[in-house]
PDB file of C-alpha atoms in Angstrom:
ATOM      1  CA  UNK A   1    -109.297 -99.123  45.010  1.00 86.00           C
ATOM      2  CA  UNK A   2    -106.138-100.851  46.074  1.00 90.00           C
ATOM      3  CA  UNK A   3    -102.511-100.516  44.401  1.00 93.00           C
ATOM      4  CA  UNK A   4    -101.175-104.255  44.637  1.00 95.00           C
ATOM      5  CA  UNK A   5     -97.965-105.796  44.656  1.00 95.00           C
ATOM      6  CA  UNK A   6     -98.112-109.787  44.291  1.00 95.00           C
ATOM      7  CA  UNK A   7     -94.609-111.702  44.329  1.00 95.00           C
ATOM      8  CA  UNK A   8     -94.741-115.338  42.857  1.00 94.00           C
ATOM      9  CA  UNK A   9     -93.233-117.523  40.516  1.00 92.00           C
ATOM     10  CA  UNK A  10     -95.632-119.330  39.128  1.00 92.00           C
ATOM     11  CA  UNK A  11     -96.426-117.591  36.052  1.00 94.00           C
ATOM     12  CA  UNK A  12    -100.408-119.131  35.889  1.00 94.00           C
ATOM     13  CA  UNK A  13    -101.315-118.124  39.150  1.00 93.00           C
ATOM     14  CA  UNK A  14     -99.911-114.489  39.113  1.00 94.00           C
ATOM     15  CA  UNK A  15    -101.557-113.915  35.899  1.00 95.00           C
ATOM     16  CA  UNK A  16    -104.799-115.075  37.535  1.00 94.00           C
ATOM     17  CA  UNK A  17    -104.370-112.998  40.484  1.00 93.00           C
ATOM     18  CA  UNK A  18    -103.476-110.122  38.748  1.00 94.00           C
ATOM     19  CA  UNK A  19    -106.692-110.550  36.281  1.00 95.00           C
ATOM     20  CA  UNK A  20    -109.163-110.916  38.971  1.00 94.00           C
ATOM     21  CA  UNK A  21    -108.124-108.132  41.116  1.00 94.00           C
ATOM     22  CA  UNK A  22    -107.613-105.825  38.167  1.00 95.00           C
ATOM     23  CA  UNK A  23    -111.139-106.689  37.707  1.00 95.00           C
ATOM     24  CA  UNK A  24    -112.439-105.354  40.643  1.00 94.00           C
ATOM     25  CA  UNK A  25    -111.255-102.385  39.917  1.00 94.00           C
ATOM     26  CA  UNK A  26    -107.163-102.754  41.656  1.00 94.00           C
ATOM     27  CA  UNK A  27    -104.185-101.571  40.524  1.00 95.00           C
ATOM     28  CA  UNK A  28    -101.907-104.438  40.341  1.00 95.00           C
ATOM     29  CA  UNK A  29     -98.209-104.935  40.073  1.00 96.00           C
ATOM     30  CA  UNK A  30     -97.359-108.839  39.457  1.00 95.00           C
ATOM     31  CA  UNK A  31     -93.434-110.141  39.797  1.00 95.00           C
ATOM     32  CA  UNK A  32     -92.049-113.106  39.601  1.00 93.00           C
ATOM     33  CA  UNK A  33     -88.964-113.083  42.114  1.00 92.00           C
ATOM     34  CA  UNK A  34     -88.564-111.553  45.651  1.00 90.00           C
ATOM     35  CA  UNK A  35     -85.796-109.328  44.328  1.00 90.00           C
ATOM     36  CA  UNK A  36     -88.061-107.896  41.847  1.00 93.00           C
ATOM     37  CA  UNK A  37     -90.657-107.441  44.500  1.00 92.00           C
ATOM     38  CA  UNK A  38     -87.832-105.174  46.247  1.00 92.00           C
ATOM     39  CA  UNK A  39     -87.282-103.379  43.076  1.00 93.00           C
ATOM     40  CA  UNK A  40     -90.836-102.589  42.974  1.00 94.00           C
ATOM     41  CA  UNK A  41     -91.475-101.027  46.119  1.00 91.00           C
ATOM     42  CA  UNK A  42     -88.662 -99.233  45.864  1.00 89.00           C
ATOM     43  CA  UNK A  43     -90.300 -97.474  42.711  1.00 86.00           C
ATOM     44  CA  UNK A  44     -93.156 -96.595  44.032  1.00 85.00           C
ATOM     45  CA  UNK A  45     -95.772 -97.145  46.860  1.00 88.00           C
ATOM     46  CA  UNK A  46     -98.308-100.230  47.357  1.00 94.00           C
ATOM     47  CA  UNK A  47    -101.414-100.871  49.962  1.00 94.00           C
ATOM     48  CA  UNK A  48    -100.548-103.942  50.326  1.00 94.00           C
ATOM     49  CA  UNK A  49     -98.159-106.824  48.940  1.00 94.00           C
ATOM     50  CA  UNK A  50     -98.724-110.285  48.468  1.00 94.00           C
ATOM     51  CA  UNK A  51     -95.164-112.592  48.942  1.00 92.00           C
ATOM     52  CA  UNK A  52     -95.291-116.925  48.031  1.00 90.00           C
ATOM     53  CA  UNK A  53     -93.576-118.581  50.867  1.00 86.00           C
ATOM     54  CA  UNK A  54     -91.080-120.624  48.174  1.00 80.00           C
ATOM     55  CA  UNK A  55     -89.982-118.624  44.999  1.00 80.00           C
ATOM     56  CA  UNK A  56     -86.794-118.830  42.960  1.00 76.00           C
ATOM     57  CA  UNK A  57     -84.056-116.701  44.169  1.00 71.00           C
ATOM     58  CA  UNK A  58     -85.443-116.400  48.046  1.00 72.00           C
ATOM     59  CA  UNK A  59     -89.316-116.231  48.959  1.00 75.00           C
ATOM     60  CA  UNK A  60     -91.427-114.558  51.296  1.00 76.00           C
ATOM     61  CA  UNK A  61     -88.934-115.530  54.486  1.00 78.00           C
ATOM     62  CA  UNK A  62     -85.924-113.842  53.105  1.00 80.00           C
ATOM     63  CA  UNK A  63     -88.031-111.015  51.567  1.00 87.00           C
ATOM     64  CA  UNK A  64     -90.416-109.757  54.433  1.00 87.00           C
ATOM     65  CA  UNK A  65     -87.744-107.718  56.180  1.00 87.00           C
ATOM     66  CA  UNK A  66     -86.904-106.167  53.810  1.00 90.00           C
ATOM     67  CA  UNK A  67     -90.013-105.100  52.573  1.00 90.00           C
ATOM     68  CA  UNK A  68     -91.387-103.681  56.113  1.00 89.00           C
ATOM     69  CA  UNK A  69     -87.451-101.878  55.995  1.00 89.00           C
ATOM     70  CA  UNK A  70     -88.539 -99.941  52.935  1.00 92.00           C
ATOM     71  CA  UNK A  71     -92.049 -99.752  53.960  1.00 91.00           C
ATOM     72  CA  UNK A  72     -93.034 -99.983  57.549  1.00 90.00           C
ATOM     73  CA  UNK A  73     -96.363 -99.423  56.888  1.00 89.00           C
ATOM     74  CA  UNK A  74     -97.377-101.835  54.327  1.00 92.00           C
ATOM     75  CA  UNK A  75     -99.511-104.569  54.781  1.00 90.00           C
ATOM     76  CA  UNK A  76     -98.049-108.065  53.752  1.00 91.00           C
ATOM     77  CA  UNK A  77     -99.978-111.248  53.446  1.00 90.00           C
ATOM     78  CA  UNK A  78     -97.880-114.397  52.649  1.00 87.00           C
ATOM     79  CA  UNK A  79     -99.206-117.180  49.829  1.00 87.00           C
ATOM     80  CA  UNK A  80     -98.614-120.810  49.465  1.00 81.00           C
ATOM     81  CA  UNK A  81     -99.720-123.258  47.141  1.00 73.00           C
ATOM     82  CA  UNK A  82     -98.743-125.854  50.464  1.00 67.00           C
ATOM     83  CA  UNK A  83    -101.786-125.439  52.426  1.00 65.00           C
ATOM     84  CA  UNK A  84    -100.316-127.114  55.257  1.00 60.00           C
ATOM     85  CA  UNK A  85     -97.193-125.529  56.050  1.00 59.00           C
ATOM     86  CA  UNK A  86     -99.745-122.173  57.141  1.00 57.00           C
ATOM     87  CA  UNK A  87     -99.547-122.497  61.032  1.00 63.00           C
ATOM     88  CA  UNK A  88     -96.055-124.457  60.754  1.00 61.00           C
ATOM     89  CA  UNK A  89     -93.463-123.280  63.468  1.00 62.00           C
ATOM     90  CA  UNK A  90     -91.427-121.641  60.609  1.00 64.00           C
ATOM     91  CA  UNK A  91     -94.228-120.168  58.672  1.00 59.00           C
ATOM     92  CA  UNK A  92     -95.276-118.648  62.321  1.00 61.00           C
ATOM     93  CA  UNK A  93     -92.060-117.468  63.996  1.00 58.00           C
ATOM     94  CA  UNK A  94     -90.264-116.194  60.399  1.00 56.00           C
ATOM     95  CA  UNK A  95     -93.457-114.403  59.002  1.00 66.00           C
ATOM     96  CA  UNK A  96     -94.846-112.830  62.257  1.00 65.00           C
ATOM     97  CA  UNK A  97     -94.680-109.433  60.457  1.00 69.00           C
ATOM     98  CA  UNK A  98     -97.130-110.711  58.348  1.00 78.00           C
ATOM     99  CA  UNK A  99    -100.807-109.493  58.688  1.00 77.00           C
ATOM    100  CA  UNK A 100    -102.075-112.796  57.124  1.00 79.00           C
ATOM    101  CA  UNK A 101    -101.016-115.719  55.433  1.00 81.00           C
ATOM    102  CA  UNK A 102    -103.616-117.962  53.382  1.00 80.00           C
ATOM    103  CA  UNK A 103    -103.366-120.558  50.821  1.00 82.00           C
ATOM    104  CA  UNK A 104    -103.408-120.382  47.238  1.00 85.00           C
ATOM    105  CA  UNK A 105    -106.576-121.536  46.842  1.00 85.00           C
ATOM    106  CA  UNK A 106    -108.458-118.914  48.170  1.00 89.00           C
ATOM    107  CA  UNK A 107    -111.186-117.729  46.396  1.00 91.00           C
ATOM    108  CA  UNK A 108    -111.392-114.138  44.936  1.00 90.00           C
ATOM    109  CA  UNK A 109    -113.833-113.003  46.827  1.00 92.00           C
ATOM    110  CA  UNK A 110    -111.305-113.672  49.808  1.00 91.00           C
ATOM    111  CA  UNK A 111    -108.554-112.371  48.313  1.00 91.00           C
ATOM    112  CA  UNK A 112    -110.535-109.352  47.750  1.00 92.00           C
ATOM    113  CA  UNK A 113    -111.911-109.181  51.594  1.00 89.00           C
ATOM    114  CA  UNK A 114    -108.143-109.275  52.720  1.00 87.00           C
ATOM    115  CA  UNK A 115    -107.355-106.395  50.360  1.00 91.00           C
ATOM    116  CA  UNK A 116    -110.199-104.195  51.361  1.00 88.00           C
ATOM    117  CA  UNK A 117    -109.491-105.242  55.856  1.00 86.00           C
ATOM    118  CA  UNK A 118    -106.172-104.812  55.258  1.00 80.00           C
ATOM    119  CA  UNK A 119    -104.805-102.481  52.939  1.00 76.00           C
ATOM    120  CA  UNK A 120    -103.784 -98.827  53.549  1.00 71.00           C
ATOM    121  CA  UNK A 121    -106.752 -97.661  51.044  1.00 59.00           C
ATOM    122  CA  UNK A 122    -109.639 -99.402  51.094  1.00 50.00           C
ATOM    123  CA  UNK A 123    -111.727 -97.425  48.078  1.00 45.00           C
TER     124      UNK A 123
END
């Protein structure tokens, strides 16, 4: 399975992400701030990482870059609890490193499909 890195402050929805894909059998790294997302792949080496467009401290648009710096070959999908801002201008241009960007409300299942297409390691 997977080793996952998921970046967002709300405390509620990382604990649910984290729970369902450690249930399917990921690895999963949850953090709360962009800068602690850093600090994590720095440590060590991920399939794929998950970024919120708005945390605390700098989200997803001032993290990306430096995420693909320390790992070129990740896969990053960007998160929002604002469904609508997906195919905004900013969301578009800023986060075109991205491999996919969906909302919060995604199911499992989904989440899960993204991992598996788009992570380095798919069992």
């Amino acid at each position: 399975m997977a080793r996952i890195l998921i970046a967002d402050d709300d405390p509620n929805y990382l604990f649910a992400f984290r729970e369902g894909m450690a249930a399917l059998g990921h690895e999963v790294v949850g953090v709360g701030t962009g800068a602690e997302a850093v600090e994590a792949l720095s440590d060590g080496v991920f399939d794929i990482v998950f970024l919120d467009v708005f945390m605390n401290g700098g989200g997803a648009i001032s993290v990306i870059h430096t995420v693909k710096n320390i790992d070129p070959d990740v896969s990053v999908v960007i998160i929002t609890g604002k469904s609508t801002i997906l195919n905004s201008p900013i969301l578009e241009d800023g986060l075109r490193l991205a491999k996919a960007k969906i909302s919060k409300s995604a199911s499992l299942a989904e989440l899960d499909r993204l991992v598996r297409n788009n992570g380095r390691r798919t069992s």
